[in-house]
Amino acid sequence: ACHDCRGGYNPLADDEYLNCFRGWEAVDVFVYFGHRRVSMPPRVWVEACHARSLPCLGTLIVEGDAPSEVGALLGDMDASVEKLCALCDHYGFDGWLARGPSRNLLGTFS
């Protein structure tokens, strides 16, 4: 499942949607998609997923009109991976869905 937060994060919308969502049995992995370069799932979603033994992922978007911004983010790949893992550890979610173009963008900035 992918929770798409187009238009920005709204805690009330998350709470209301979480309370009415009834499709957990069809979910293998939950992805919180916030339309930002880096989007972390809110605690309520992490807890709801973990209560059902489901992984909960944030998103990393490496595409768009700002290649210099992506290059700055991923220029030091080891440091970037370390920081992204630290966010997972600190906030308790399970990893990242990386969204990018079909070509090997990651190699462009190494």
Tab-separated table of N, CA and C in Angstrom, residues 10-76:
chain	number	residue	atom	x	y	z
A	10	ASN	N	-0.862	16.354	6.717
A	10	ASN	CA	-1.955	16.848	7.532
A	10	ASN	C	-2.250	15.789	8.585
A	11	PRO	N	-1.886	16.030	9.854
A	11	PRO	CA	-2.077	14.996	10.875
A	11	PRO	C	-3.532	14.560	11.030
A	12	LEU	N	-4.474	15.486	10.865
A	12	LEU	CA	-5.875	15.092	10.985
A	12	LEU	C	-6.279	14.140	9.870
A	13	ALA	N	-5.804	14.400	8.656
A	13	ALA	CA	-6.116	13.510	7.544
A	13	ALA	C	-5.510	12.128	7.793
A	14	ASP	N	-4.286	12.083	8.301
A	14	ASP	CA	-3.670	10.794	8.616
A	14	ASP	C	-4.483	10.042	9.654
A	15	ASP	N	-4.865	10.723	10.724
A	15	ASP	CA	-5.635	10.070	11.783
A	15	ASP	C	-6.973	9.565	11.262
A	16	GLU	N	-7.665	10.401	10.496
A	16	GLU	CA	-8.968	9.999	9.963
A	16	GLU	C	-8.834	8.834	8.985
A	17	TYR	N	-7.860	8.902	8.094
A	17	TYR	CA	-7.664	7.830	7.127
A	17	TYR	C	-7.247	6.543	7.823
A	18	LEU	N	-6.370	6.641	8.789
A	18	LEU	CA	-5.928	5.464	9.529
A	18	LEU	C	-7.109	4.802	10.239
A	19	ASN	N	-7.980	5.603	10.827
A	19	ASN	CA	-9.139	5.054	11.537
A	19	ASN	C	-10.139	4.373	10.618
A	20	CYS	N	-10.219	4.816	9.362
A	20	CYS	CA	-11.212	4.209	8.466
A	20	CYS	C	-10.610	3.175	7.513
A	21	PHE	N	-9.281	3.055	7.476
A	21	PHE	CA	-8.655	2.097	6.566
A	21	PHE	C	-8.906	0.681	7.046
A	22	ARG	N	-9.449	-0.162	6.167
A	22	ARG	CA	-9.802	-1.531	6.530
A	22	ARG	C	-9.143	-2.569	5.631
A	23	GLY	N	-8.114	-2.188	4.869
A	23	GLY	CA	-7.528	-3.113	3.912
A	23	GLY	C	-6.197	-3.710	4.323
A	24	TRP	N	-5.914	-3.741	5.621
A	24	TRP	CA	-4.607	-4.204	6.072
A	24	TRP	C	-4.261	-5.611	5.596
A	25	GLU	N	-5.260	-6.471	5.467
A	25	GLU	CA	-4.982	-7.859	5.055
A	25	GLU	C	-4.415	-7.938	3.644
A	26	ALA	N	-4.575	-6.907	2.847
A	26	ALA	CA	-4.062	-6.896	1.472
A	26	ALA	C	-2.700	-6.209	1.366
A	27	VAL	N	-2.150	-5.754	2.479
A	27	VAL	CA	-0.899	-4.996	2.469
A	27	VAL	C	0.283	-5.906	2.792
A	28	ASP	N	1.307	-5.856	1.942
A	28	ASP	CA	2.568	-6.561	2.215
A	28	ASP	C	3.608	-5.596	2.781
A	29	VAL	N	3.649	-4.386	2.220
A	29	VAL	CA	4.583	-3.339	2.623
A	29	VAL	C	3.837	-2.019	2.538
A	30	PHE	N	4.011	-1.167	3.535
A	30	PHE	CA	3.366	0.139	3.531
A	30	PHE	C	4.417	1.199	3.199
A	31	VAL	N	4.105	2.069	2.239
A	31	VAL	CA	5.011	3.146	1.835
A	31	VAL	C	4.315	4.483	2.080
A	32	TYR	N	4.984	5.354	2.808
A	32	TYR	CA	4.475	6.699	3.055
A	32	TYR	C	5.096	7.626	2.015
A	33	PHE	N	4.276	8.140	1.107
A	33	PHE	CA	4.761	8.941	-0.009
A	33	PHE	C	4.337	10.384	0.198
A	34	GLY	N	5.296	11.263	0.521
A	34	GLY	CA	4.971	12.635	0.882
A	34	GLY	C	5.326	13.694	-0.138
A	35	HIS	N	5.753	13.313	-1.350
A	35	HIS	CA	6.076	14.267	-2.418
A	35	HIS	C	7.145	15.268	-2.009
A	36	ARG	N	8.078	14.837	-1.192
A	36	ARG	CA	9.244	15.634	-0.814
A	36	ARG	C	10.473	14.805	-1.167
A	37	ARG	N	11.625	15.434	-1.225
A	37	ARG	CA	12.863	14.711	-1.533
A	37	ARG	C	13.037	13.542	-0.565
A	38	VAL	N	12.814	13.802	0.727
A	38	VAL	CA	12.883	12.772	1.761
A	38	VAL	C	11.613	12.873	2.592
A	39	SER	N	10.844	11.783	2.677
A	39	SER	CA	9.600	11.772	3.457
A	39	SER	C	9.625	10.592	4.423
A	40	MET	N	9.469	10.895	5.698
A	40	MET	CA	9.436	9.855	6.723
A	40	MET	C	7.999	9.621	7.163
A	41	PRO	N	7.619	8.379	7.407
A	41	PRO	CA	6.259	8.112	7.856
A	41	PRO	C	6.035	8.617	9.281
A	42	PRO	N	4.864	9.206	9.539
A	42	PRO	CA	4.549	9.643	10.899
A	42	PRO	C	4.436	8.446	11.849
A	43	ARG	N	4.654	8.698	13.106
A	43	ARG	CA	4.637	7.667	14.139
A	43	ARG	C	3.352	6.831	14.096
A	44	VAL	N	2.179	7.465	13.868
A	44	VAL	CA	0.920	6.701	13.875
A	44	VAL	C	0.927	5.601	12.823
A	45	TRP	N	1.518	5.874	11.657
A	45	TRP	CA	1.577	4.860	10.602
A	45	TRP	C	2.603	3.786	10.924
A	46	VAL	N	3.736	4.186	11.469
A	46	VAL	CA	4.756	3.206	11.857
A	46	VAL	C	4.168	2.241	12.885
A	47	GLU	N	3.513	2.781	13.896
A	47	GLU	CA	2.920	1.934	14.935
A	47	GLU	C	1.819	1.035	14.389
A	48	ALA	N	0.976	1.570	13.496
A	48	ALA	CA	-0.097	0.758	12.912
A	48	ALA	C	0.476	-0.396	12.089
A	49	CYS	N	1.520	-0.114	11.327
A	49	CYS	CA	2.158	-1.169	10.529
A	49	CYS	C	2.805	-2.219	11.423
A	50	HIS	N	3.566	-1.768	12.387
A	50	HIS	CA	4.286	-2.702	13.252
A	50	HIS	C	3.331	-3.537	14.098
A	51	ALA	N	2.174	-2.977	14.459
A	51	ALA	CA	1.168	-3.748	15.199
A	51	ALA	C	0.641	-4.917	14.366
A	52	ARG	N	0.783	-4.804	13.036
A	52	ARG	CA	0.333	-5.853	12.109
A	52	ARG	C	1.512	-6.599	11.488
A	53	SER	N	2.699	-6.399	12.045
A	53	SER	CA	3.942	-7.027	11.561
A	53	SER	C	4.238	-6.694	10.105
A	54	LEU	N	3.944	-5.461	9.714
A	54	LEU	CA	4.212	-4.998	8.354
A	54	LEU	C	5.371	-4.000	8.358
A	55	PRO	N	6.232	-4.060	7.344
A	55	PRO	CA	7.259	-3.034	7.229
A	55	PRO	C	6.650	-1.703	6.787
A	56	CYS	N	7.214	-0.626	7.291
A	56	CYS	CA	6.752	0.723	6.982
A	56	CYS	C	7.931	1.502	6.410
A	57	LEU	N	7.789	2.002	5.179
A	57	LEU	CA	8.882	2.674	4.484
A	57	LEU	C	8.597	4.154	4.264
A	58	GLY	N	9.660	4.946	4.284
A	58	GLY	CA	9.607	6.332	3.847
A	58	GLY	C	9.988	6.380	2.376
A	59	THR	N	10.019	7.573	1.806
A	59	THR	CA	10.396	7.703	0.395
A	59	THR	C	11.582	8.643	0.228
A	60	LEU	N	12.392	8.300	-0.759
A	60	LEU	CA	13.526	9.104	-1.188
A	60	LEU	C	13.336	9.321	-2.684
A	61	ILE	N	13.124	10.577	-3.090
A	61	ILE	CA	12.883	10.888	-4.494
A	61	ILE	C	14.168	11.462	-5.086
A	62	VAL	N	14.697	10.785	-6.080
A	62	VAL	CA	15.949	11.210	-6.724
A	62	VAL	C	15.696	11.504	-8.198
A	63	GLU	N	14.702	12.333	-8.443
A	63	GLU	CA	14.352	12.734	-9.798
A	63	GLU	C	13.868	14.167	-9.761
A	64	GLY	N	13.580	14.710	-10.912
A	64	GLY	CA	12.979	16.034	-10.962
A	64	GLY	C	13.872	17.073	-11.589
A	65	ASP	N	13.505	18.313	-11.334
A	65	ASP	CA	14.138	19.450	-11.986
A	65	ASP	C	15.324	20.022	-11.227
A	66	ALA	N	15.743	19.385	-10.170
A	66	ALA	CA	16.829	19.944	-9.361
A	66	ALA	C	17.977	18.942	-9.224
A	67	PRO	N	18.678	18.634	-10.335
A	67	PRO	CA	19.758	17.654	-10.236
A	67	PRO	C	20.865	18.064	-9.275
A	68	SER	N	21.111	19.375	-9.108
A	68	SER	CA	22.147	19.786	-8.165
A	68	SER	C	21.741	19.454	-6.733
A	69	GLU	N	20.437	19.548	-6.429
A	69	GLU	CA	19.947	19.192	-5.096
A	69	GLU	C	20.107	17.692	-4.859
A	70	VAL	N	19.785	16.897	-5.860
A	70	VAL	CA	19.961	15.450	-5.747
A	70	VAL	C	21.443	15.122	-5.610
A	71	GLY	N	22.280	15.799	-6.392
A	71	GLY	CA	23.717	15.581	-6.299
A	71	GLY	C	24.251	15.917	-4.920
A	72	ALA	N	23.752	17.001	-4.333
A	72	ALA	CA	24.186	17.374	-2.981
A	72	ALA	C	23.748	16.327	-1.969
A	73	LEU	N	22.552	15.788	-2.160
A	73	LEU	CA	22.039	14.775	-1.242
A	73	LEU	C	22.820	13.477	-1.357
A	74	LEU	N	23.134	13.078	-2.577
A	74	LEU	CA	23.745	11.763	-2.803
A	74	LEU	C	25.218	11.826	-3.170
A	75	GLY	N	25.813	13.008	-3.156
A	75	GLY	CA	27.206	13.158	-3.569
A	75	GLY	C	28.157	12.253	-2.813
A	76	ASP	N	28.006	12.160	-1.519
A	76	ASP	CA	28.785	11.235	-0.698
A	76	ASP	C	27.847	10.092	-0.331
